[in-house]
Short mmCIF file of C-alpha atoms and ligand atoms in Angstrom, two decimals:
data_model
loop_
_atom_site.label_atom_id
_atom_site.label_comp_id
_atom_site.label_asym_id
_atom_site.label_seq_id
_atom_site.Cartn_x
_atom_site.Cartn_y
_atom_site.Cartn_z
CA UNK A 1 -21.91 2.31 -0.65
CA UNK A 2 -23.84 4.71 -2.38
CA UNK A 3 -26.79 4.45 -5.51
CA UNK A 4 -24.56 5.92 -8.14
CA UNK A 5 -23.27 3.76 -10.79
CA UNK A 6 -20.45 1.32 -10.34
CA UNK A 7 -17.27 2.89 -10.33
CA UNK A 8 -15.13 1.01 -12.52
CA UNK A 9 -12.15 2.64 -11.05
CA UNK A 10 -11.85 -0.58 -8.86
CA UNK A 11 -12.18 -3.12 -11.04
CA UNK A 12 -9.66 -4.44 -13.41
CA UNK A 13 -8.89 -3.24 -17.18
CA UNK A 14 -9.51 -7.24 -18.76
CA UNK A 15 -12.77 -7.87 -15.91
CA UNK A 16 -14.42 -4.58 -17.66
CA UNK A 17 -13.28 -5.08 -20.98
CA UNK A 18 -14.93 -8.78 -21.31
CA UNK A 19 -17.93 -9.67 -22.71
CA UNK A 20 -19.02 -11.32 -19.42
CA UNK A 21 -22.35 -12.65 -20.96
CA UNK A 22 -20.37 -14.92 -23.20
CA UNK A 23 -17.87 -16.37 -20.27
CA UNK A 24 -20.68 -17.00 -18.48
CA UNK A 25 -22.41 -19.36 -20.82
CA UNK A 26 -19.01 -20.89 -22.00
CA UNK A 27 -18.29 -21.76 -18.72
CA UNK A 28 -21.02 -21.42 -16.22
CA UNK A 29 -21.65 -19.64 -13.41
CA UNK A 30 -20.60 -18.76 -10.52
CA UNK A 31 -17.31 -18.30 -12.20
CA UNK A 32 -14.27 -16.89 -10.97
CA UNK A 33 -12.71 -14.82 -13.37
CA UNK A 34 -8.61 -13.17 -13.02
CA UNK A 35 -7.47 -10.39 -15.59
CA UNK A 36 -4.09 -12.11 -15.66
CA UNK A 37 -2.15 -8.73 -17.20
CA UNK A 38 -3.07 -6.86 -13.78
CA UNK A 39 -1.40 -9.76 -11.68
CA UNK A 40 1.47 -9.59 -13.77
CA UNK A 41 1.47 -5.80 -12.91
CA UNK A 42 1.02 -5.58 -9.44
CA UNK A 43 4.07 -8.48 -9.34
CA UNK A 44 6.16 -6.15 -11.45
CA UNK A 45 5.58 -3.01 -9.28
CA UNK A 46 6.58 -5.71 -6.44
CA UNK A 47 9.66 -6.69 -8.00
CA UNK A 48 10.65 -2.75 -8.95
CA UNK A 49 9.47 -1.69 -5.51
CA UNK A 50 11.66 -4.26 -3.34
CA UNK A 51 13.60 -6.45 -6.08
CA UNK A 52 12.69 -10.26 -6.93
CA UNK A 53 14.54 -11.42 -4.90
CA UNK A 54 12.98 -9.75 -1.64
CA UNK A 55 9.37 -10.74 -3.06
CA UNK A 56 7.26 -13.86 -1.79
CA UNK A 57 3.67 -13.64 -3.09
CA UNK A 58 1.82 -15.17 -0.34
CA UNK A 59 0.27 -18.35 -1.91
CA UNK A 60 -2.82 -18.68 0.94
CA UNK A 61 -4.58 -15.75 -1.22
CA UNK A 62 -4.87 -18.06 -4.36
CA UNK A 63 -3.05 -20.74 -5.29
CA UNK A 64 -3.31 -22.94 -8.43
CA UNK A 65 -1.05 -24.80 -10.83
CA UNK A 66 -1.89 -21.58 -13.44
CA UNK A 67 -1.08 -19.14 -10.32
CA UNK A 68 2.35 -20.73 -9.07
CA UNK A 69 3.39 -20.74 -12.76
CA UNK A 70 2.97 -17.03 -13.22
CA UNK A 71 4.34 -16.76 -9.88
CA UNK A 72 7.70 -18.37 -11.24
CA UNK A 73 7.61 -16.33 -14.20
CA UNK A 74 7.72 -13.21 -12.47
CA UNK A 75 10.38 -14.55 -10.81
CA UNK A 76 9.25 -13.77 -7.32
CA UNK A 77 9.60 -16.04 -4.35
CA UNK A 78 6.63 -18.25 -2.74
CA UNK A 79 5.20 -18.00 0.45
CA UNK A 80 3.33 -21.77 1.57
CA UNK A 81 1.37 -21.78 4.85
CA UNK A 82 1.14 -25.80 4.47
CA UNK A 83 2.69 -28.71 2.79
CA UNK A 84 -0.62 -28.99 1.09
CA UNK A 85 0.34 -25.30 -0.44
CA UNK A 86 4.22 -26.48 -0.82
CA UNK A 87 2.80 -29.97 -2.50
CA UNK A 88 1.05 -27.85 -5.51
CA UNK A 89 4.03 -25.27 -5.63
CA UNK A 90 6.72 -28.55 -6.01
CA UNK A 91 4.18 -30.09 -8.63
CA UNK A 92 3.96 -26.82 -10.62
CA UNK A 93 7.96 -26.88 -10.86
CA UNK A 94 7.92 -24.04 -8.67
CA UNK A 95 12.59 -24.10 -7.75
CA UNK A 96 11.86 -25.51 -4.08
CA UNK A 97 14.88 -22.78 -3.21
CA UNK A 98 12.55 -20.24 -3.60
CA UNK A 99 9.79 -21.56 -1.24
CA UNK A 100 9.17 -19.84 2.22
CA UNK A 101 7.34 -22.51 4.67
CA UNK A 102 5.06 -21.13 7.15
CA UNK A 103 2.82 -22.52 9.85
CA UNK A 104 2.41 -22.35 13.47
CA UNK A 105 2.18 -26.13 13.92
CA UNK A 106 4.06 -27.68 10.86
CA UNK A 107 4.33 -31.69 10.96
CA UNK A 108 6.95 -34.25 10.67
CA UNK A 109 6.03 -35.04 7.52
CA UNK A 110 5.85 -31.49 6.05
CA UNK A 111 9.14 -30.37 7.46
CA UNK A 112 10.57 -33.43 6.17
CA UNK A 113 9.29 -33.06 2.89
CA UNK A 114 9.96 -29.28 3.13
CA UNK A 115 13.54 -30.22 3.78
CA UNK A 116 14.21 -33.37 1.01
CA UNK A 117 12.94 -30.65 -1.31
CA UNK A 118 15.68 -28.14 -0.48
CA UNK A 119 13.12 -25.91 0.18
CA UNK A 120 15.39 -22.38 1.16
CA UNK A 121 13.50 -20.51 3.96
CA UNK A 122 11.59 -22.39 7.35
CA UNK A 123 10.27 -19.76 9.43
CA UNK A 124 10.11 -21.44 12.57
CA UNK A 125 7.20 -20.63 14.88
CA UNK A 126 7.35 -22.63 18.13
CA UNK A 127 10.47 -24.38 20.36
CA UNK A 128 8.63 -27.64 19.79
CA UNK A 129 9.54 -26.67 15.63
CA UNK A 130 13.03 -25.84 16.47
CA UNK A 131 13.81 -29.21 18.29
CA UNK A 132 12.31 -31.06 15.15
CA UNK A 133 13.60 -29.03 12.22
CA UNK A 134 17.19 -30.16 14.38
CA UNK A 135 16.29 -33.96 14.83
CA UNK A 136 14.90 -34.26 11.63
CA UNK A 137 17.43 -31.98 9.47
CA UNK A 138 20.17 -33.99 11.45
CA UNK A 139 18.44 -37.67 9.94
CA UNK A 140 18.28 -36.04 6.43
CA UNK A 141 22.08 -35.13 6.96
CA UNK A 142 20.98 -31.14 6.09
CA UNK A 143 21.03 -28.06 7.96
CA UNK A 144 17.71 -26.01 7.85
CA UNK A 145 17.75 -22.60 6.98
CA UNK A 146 15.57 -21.21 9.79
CA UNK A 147 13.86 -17.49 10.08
CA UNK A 148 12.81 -16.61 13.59
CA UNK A 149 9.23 -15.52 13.39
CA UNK A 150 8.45 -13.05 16.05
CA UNK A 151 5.88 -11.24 17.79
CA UNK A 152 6.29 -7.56 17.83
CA UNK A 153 3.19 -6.59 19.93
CA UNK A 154 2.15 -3.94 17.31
CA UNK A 155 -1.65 -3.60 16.41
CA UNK A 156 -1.75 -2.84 12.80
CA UNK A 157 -5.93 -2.10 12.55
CA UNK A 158 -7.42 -4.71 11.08
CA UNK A 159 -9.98 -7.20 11.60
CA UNK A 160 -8.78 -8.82 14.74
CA UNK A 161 -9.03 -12.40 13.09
CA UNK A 162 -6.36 -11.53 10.49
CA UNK A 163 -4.16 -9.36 12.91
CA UNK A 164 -1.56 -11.60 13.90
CA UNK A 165 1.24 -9.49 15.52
CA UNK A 166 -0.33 -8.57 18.77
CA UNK A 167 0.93 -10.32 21.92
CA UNK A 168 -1.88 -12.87 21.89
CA UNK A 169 -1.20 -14.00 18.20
CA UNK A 170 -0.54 -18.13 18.27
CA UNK A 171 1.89 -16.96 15.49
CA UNK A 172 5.63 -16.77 16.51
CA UNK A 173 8.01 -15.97 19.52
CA UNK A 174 6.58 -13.14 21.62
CA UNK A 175 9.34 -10.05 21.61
CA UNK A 176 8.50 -8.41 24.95
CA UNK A 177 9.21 -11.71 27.09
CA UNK A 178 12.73 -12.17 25.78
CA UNK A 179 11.14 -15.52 24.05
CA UNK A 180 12.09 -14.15 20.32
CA UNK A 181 15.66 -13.32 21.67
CA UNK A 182 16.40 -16.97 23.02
CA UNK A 183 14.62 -18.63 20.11
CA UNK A 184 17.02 -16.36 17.86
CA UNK A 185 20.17 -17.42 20.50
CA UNK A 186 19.44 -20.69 19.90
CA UNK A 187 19.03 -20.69 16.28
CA UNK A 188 22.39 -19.01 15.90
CA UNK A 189 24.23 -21.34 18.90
CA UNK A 190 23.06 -24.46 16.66
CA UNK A 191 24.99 -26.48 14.90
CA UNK A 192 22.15 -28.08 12.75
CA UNK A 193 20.32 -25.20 12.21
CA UNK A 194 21.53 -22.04 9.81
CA UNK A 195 20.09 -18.52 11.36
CA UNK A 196 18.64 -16.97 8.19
CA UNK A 197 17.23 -13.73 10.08
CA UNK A 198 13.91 -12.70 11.39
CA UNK A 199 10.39 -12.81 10.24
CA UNK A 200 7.29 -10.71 11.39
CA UNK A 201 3.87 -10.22 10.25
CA UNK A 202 1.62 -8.03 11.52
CA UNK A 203 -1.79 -9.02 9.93
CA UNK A 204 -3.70 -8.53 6.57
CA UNK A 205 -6.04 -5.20 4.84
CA UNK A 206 -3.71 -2.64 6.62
CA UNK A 207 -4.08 0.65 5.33
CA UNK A 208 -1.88 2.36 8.30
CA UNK A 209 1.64 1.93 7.00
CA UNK A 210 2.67 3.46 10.60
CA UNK A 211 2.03 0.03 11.76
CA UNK A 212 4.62 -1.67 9.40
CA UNK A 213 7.58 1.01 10.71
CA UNK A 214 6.42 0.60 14.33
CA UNK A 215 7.01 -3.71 13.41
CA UNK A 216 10.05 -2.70 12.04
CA UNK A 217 10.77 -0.63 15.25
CA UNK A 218 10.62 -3.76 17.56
CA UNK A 219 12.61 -5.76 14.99
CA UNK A 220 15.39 -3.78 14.58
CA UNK A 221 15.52 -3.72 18.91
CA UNK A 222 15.75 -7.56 18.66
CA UNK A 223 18.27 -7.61 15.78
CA UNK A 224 20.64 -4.97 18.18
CA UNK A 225 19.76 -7.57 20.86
CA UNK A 226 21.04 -10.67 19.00
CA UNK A 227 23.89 -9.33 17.62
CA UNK A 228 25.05 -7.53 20.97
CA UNK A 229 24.84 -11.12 22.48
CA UNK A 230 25.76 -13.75 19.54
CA UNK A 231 27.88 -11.64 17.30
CA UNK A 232 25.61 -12.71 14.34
CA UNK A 233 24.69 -10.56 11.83
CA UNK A 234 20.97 -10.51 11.04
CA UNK A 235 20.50 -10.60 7.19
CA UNK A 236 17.06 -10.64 6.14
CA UNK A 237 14.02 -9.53 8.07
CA UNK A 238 11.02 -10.63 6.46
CA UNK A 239 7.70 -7.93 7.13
CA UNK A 240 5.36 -10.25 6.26
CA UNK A 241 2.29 -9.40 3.42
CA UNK A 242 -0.91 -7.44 4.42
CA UNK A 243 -1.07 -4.43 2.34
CA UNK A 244 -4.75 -3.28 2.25
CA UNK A 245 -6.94 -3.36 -1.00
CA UNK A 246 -9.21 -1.29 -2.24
CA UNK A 247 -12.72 -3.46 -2.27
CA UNK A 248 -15.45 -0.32 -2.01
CA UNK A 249 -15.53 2.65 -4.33
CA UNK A 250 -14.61 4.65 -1.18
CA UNK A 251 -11.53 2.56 0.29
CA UNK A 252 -8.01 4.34 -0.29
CA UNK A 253 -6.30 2.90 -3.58
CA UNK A 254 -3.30 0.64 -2.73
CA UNK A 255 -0.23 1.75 -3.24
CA UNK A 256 2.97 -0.51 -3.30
CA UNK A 257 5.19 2.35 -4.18
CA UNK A 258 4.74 4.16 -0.80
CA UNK A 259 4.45 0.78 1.25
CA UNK A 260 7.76 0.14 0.34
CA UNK A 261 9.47 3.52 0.68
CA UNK A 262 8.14 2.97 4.67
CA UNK A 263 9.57 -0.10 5.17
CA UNK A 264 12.77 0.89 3.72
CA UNK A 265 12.93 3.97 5.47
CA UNK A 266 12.35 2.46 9.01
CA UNK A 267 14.86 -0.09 8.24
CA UNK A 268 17.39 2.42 6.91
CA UNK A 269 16.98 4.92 9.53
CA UNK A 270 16.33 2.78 12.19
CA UNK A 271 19.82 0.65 11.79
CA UNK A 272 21.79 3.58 11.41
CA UNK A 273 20.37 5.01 14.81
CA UNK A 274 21.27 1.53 16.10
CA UNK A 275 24.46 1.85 14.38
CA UNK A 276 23.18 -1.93 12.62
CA UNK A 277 24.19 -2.86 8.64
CA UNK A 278 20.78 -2.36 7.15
CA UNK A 279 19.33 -6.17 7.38
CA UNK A 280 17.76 -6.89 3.92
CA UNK A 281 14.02 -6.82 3.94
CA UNK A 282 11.86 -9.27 2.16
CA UNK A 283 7.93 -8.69 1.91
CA UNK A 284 5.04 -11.23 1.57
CA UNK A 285 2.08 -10.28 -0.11
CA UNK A 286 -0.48 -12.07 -1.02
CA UNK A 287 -4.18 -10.11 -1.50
CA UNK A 288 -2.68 -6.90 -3.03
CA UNK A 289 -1.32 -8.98 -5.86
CA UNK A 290 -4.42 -10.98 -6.54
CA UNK A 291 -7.75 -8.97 -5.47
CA UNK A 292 -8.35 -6.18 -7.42
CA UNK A 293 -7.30 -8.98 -10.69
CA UNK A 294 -10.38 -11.27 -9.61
CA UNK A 295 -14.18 -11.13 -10.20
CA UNK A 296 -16.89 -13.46 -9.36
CA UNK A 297 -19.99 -13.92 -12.08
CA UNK A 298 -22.73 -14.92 -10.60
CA UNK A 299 -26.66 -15.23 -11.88
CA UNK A 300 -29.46 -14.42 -10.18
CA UNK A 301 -32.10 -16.94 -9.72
CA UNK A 302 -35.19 -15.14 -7.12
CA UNK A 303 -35.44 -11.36 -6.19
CA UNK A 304 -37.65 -11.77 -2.99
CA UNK A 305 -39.08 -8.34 -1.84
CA UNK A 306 -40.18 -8.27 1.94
CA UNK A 307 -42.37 -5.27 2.16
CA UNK A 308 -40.85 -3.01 4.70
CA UNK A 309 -37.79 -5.01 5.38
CA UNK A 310 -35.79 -6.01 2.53
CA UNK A 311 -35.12 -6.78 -0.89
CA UNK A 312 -33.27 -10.14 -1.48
CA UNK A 313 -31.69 -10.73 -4.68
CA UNK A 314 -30.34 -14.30 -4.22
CA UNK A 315 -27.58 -15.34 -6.30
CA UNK A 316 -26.06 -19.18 -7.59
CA UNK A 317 -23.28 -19.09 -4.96
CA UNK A 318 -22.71 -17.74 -1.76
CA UNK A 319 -20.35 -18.45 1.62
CA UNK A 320 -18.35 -21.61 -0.37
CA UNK A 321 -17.03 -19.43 -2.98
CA UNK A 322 -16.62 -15.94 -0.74
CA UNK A 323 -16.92 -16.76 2.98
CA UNK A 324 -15.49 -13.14 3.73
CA UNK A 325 -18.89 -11.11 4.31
CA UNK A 326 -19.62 -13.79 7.10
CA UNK A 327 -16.67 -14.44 8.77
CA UNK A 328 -14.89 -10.52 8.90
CA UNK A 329 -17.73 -8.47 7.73
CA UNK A 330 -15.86 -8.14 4.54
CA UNK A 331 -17.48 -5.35 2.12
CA UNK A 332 -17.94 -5.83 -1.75
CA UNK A 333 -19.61 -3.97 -4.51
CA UNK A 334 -22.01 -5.46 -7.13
CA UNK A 335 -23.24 -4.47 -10.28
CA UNK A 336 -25.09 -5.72 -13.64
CA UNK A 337 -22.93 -6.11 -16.27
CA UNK A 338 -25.50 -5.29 -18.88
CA UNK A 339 -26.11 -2.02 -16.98
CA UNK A 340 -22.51 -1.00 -15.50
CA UNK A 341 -23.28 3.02 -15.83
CA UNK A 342 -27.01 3.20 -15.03
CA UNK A 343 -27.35 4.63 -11.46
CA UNK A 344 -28.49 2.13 -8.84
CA UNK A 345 -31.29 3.38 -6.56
CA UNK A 346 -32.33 -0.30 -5.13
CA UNK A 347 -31.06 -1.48 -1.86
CA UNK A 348 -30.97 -4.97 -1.61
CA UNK A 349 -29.29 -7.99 -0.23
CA UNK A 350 -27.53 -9.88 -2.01
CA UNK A 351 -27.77 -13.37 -0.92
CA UNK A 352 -25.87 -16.78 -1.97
CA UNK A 353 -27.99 -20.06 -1.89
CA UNK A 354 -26.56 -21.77 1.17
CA UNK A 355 -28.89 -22.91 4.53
CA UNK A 356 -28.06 -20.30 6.12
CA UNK A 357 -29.36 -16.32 6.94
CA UNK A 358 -25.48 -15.15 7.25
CA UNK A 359 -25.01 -16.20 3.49
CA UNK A 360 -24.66 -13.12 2.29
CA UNK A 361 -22.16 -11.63 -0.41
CA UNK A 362 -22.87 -8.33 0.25
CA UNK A 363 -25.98 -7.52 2.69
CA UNK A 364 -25.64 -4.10 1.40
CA UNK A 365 -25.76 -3.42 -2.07
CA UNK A 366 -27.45 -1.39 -4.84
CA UNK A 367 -28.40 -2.14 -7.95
CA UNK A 368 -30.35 -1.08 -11.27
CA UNK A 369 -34.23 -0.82 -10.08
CA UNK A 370 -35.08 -2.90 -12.78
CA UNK A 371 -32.79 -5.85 -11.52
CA UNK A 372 -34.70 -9.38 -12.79
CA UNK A 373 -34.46 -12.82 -12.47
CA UNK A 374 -31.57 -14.38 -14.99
CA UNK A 375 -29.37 -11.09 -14.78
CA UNK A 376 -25.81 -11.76 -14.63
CA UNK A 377 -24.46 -9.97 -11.47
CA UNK A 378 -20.93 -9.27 -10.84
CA UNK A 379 -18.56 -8.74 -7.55
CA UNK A 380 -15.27 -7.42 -8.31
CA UNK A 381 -11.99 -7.60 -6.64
CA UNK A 382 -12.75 -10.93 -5.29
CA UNK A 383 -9.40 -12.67 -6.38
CA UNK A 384 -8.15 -12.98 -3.38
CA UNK A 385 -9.31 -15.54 -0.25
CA UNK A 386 -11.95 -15.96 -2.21
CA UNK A 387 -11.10 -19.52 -4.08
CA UNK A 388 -8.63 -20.39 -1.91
CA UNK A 389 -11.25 -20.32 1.07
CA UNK A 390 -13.45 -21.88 -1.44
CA UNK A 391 -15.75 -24.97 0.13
CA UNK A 392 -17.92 -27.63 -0.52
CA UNK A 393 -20.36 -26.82 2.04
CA UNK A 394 -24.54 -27.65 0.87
CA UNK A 395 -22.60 -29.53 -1.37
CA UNK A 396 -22.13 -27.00 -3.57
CA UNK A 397 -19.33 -27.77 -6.06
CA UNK A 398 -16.52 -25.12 -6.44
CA UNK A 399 -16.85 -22.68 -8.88
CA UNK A 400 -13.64 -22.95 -12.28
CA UNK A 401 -11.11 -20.77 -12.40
CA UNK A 402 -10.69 -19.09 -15.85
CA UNK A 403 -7.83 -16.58 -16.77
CA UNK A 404 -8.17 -13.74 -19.65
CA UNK A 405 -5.11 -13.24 -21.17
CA UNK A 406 -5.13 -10.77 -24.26
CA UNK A 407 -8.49 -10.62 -24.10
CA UNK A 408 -8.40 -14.42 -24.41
CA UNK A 409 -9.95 -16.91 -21.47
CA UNK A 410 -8.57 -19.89 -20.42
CA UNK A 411 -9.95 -22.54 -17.80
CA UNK A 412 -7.24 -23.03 -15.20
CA UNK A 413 -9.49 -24.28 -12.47
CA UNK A 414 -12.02 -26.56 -14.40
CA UNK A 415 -15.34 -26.33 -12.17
CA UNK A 416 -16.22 -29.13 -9.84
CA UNK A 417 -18.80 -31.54 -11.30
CA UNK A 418 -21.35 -33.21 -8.84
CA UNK A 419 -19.19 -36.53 -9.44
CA UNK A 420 -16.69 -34.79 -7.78
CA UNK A 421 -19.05 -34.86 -4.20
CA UNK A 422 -18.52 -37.72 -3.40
CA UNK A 423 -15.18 -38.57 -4.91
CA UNK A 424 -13.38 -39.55 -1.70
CA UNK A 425 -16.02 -41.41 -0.10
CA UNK A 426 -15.84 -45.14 0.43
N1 LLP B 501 2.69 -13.63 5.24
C1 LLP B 501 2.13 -14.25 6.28
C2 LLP B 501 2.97 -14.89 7.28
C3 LLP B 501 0.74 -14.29 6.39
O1 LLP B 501 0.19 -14.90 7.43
C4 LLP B 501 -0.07 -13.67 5.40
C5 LLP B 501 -1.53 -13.71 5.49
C6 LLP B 501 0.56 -13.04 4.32
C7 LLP B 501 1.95 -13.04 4.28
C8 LLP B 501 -0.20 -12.40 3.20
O2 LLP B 501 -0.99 -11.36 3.62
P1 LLP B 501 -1.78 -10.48 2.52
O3 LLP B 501 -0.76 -9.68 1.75
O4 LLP B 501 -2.53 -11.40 1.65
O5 LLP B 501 -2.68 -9.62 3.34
N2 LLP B 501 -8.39 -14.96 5.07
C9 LLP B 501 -8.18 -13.58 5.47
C10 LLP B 501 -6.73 -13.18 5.37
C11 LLP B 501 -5.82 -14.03 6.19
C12 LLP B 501 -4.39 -13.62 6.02
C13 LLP B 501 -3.49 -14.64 6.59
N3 LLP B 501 -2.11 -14.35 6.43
C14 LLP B 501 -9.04 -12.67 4.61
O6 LLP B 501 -9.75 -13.15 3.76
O7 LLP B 501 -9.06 -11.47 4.82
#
């Protein structure tokens, strides 16, 4: 990060075009805001990049009534990590046939509900899965539609907290050991379950699409493997999300376009070496949809100077509405609305309100010198694990949700009041 002035490059067209002053006293602050035109974009360069029908956006990035029904709209697929996620998608009248369900530990009661809903894809993660999805599918008198989700052992540089398809990942069936191979035999030997193909993900923020054709490398070994030994064909591999964002002025921009000609490439090339049909191949994503779309507003209440040490400009949030800074080091900008071009010399901290020293949304940011108390202070391209990892911690109700349209807002989130605190006690 440098002093020069914001560059607006990264944020979006309807986050710089609003008159921020005025959302924030309509509805508060900290707000999250979403420029809903640049969601319906990146979806669109999705959907002419891979098809709609080979396009889940990944609902764990941000997931709301509002979200799912733009989602559907778009006519993309959705990715759920949870019944919880699955529950809001089914309530939104999200088609259940378009639902991918996720998780490494999944329930009896969320692969039964997964599978009374019709939902079309389960990627199963563990044996223990497998020998439910069969008992249960078998009570429900249906036959699960099951994606293998393997391991491929590739590191795809990331933060290793959200790389997840490195041999120790809990995620999947480990490729190396032969695991993914029998958990694909048996899939296809069932008679209760349908073999849909493979899934892989390799992690999240990945800039080196290498990694993604070295996954698709080990994927295409395991799809010779399992049709050399079954005589299945392997339909759909699904690559999983992760495509990196560009949060700091000097990050590279993303680009969708050339994401997908390398995973189409590597698939291509790589089953005709094999001498495979070309499996189809479905994508996930989830942050490269949503981030650069999102803002957070927040207003400054102290500026706390500590002669010789730092300048802390403390802000009405913090780690409940963006725990990313603390928990991966994430980097953000900031800037004053009010003063968007004026060249920011002061090096401060900017600091949430939470019990805590780690609360910080961005320990190292500049702003105008004449930054006061009152000053509405914006991070962009927070729309993405930024709600959805939302909390409650301090107590601290949850920021609304408002989408600009046209240049119109709209509250699809409405804030959390303090009534809500202690709604589920008893
Ligand atoms: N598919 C699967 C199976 C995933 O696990 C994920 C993300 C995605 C797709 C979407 O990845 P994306 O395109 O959003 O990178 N909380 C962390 C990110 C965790 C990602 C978990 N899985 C963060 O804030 O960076």
């Amino acid at each position: 990060m440098t002093a020069a002035p914001f560059d607006k490059s990264i944020a979006s067209p309807a986050v710089l075009s609003a008159d921020l002053e005025a959302l924030a006293a309509e509805f508060g602050t900290p707000l999250f805001i979403y420029d809903e035109g640049a969601m319906r974009d990146r979806c669109r360069e999705y959907v002419d990049a891979f098809g709609a029908e080979n396009v889940a956006f990944a609902g764990k990035s941000f997931l709301c009534t509002a979200m799912v029904r733009l989602v559907m709209e778009e006519g993309l697929h959705l990715d759920c990590a949870t019944g919880g996620e699955m529950h809001v998608a089914l309530i939104a009248g999200f088609p259940a046939e378009r639902i991918v369900l996720h998780g490494n530990n999944k329930s009896d009661e969320e692969l039964n509900a997964a599978l009374s809903a019709g939902v079309g894809r389960i990627v199963a993660d563990s044996n223990d899965e497998l020998d439910r999805l069969e008992r249960l599918g078998a009570e429900l008198g249906v036959v699960p539609r099951v994606l293998v989700r393997v391991t491929p052992g590739v590191e795809a540089h990331t933060h290793e907290f959200i790389e997840t398809g490195t041999e120790e990942s809990k995620f999947g069936f480990t490729v190396s050991s032969g695991v993914a191979l029998a958990a694909a035999q048996r899939v296809v030997a069932s008679t209760s379950l349908e073999f849909a193909g493979l899934h892989c993900h390799i992690g999240s923020q990945i800039w080196v699409l290498e990694s993604y054709a070295r996954a698709v490398e080990v994927v295409l070994d395991l799809v010779a493997a399992i049709t050399a030994t079954t005589g299945a064909v392997v339909e759909e591999t699904v690559m999983g999300g992760g495509l990196g964002v560009r949060y700091l002025a000097e990050d590279p921009p993303t680009d969708i376009a050339a994401y997908a000609l390398t995973l189409r490439d590597a698939i291509t090339t790589g089953s005709q070496s094999r001498g495979l049909m070309a499996p189809r191949v479905m994508v996930e994503p989830g942050r490269s949809i949503v981030a650069a779309a999102g803002a957070t507003l927040y207003r400054v209440g102290t500026i706390k100077e500590i002669p010789g040490v730092a300048t802390y400009v403390s802000v009405d949030g913090g780690m409940s509405d963006n725990p990313r800074p603390a928990l991966y080091g994430a980097g953000y900008e900031a800037y004053l609305p009010a003063q968007i071009d004026a060249e920011r010399p002061l090096e401060v901290r900017v600091a949430g309100k939470h019990c805590e020293q780690g609360d910080l949304i961005v320990p190292d940011a500049y702003l105008p010198a004449n930054v006061t108390v009152g000053d509405l202070l914006v991070t962009p391209v927070t729309g993405a694990y930024g709600y959805s990892m939302a909390s409650n911690y301090n107590k601290v109700p949850r920021p609304a949700v408002v989408f600009i349209s046209g240049g119109a807002p709209r509250v699809v989130v409405r804030r959390e009041t303090n009534d809500d605190l202690t709604r589920l006690d008893q």
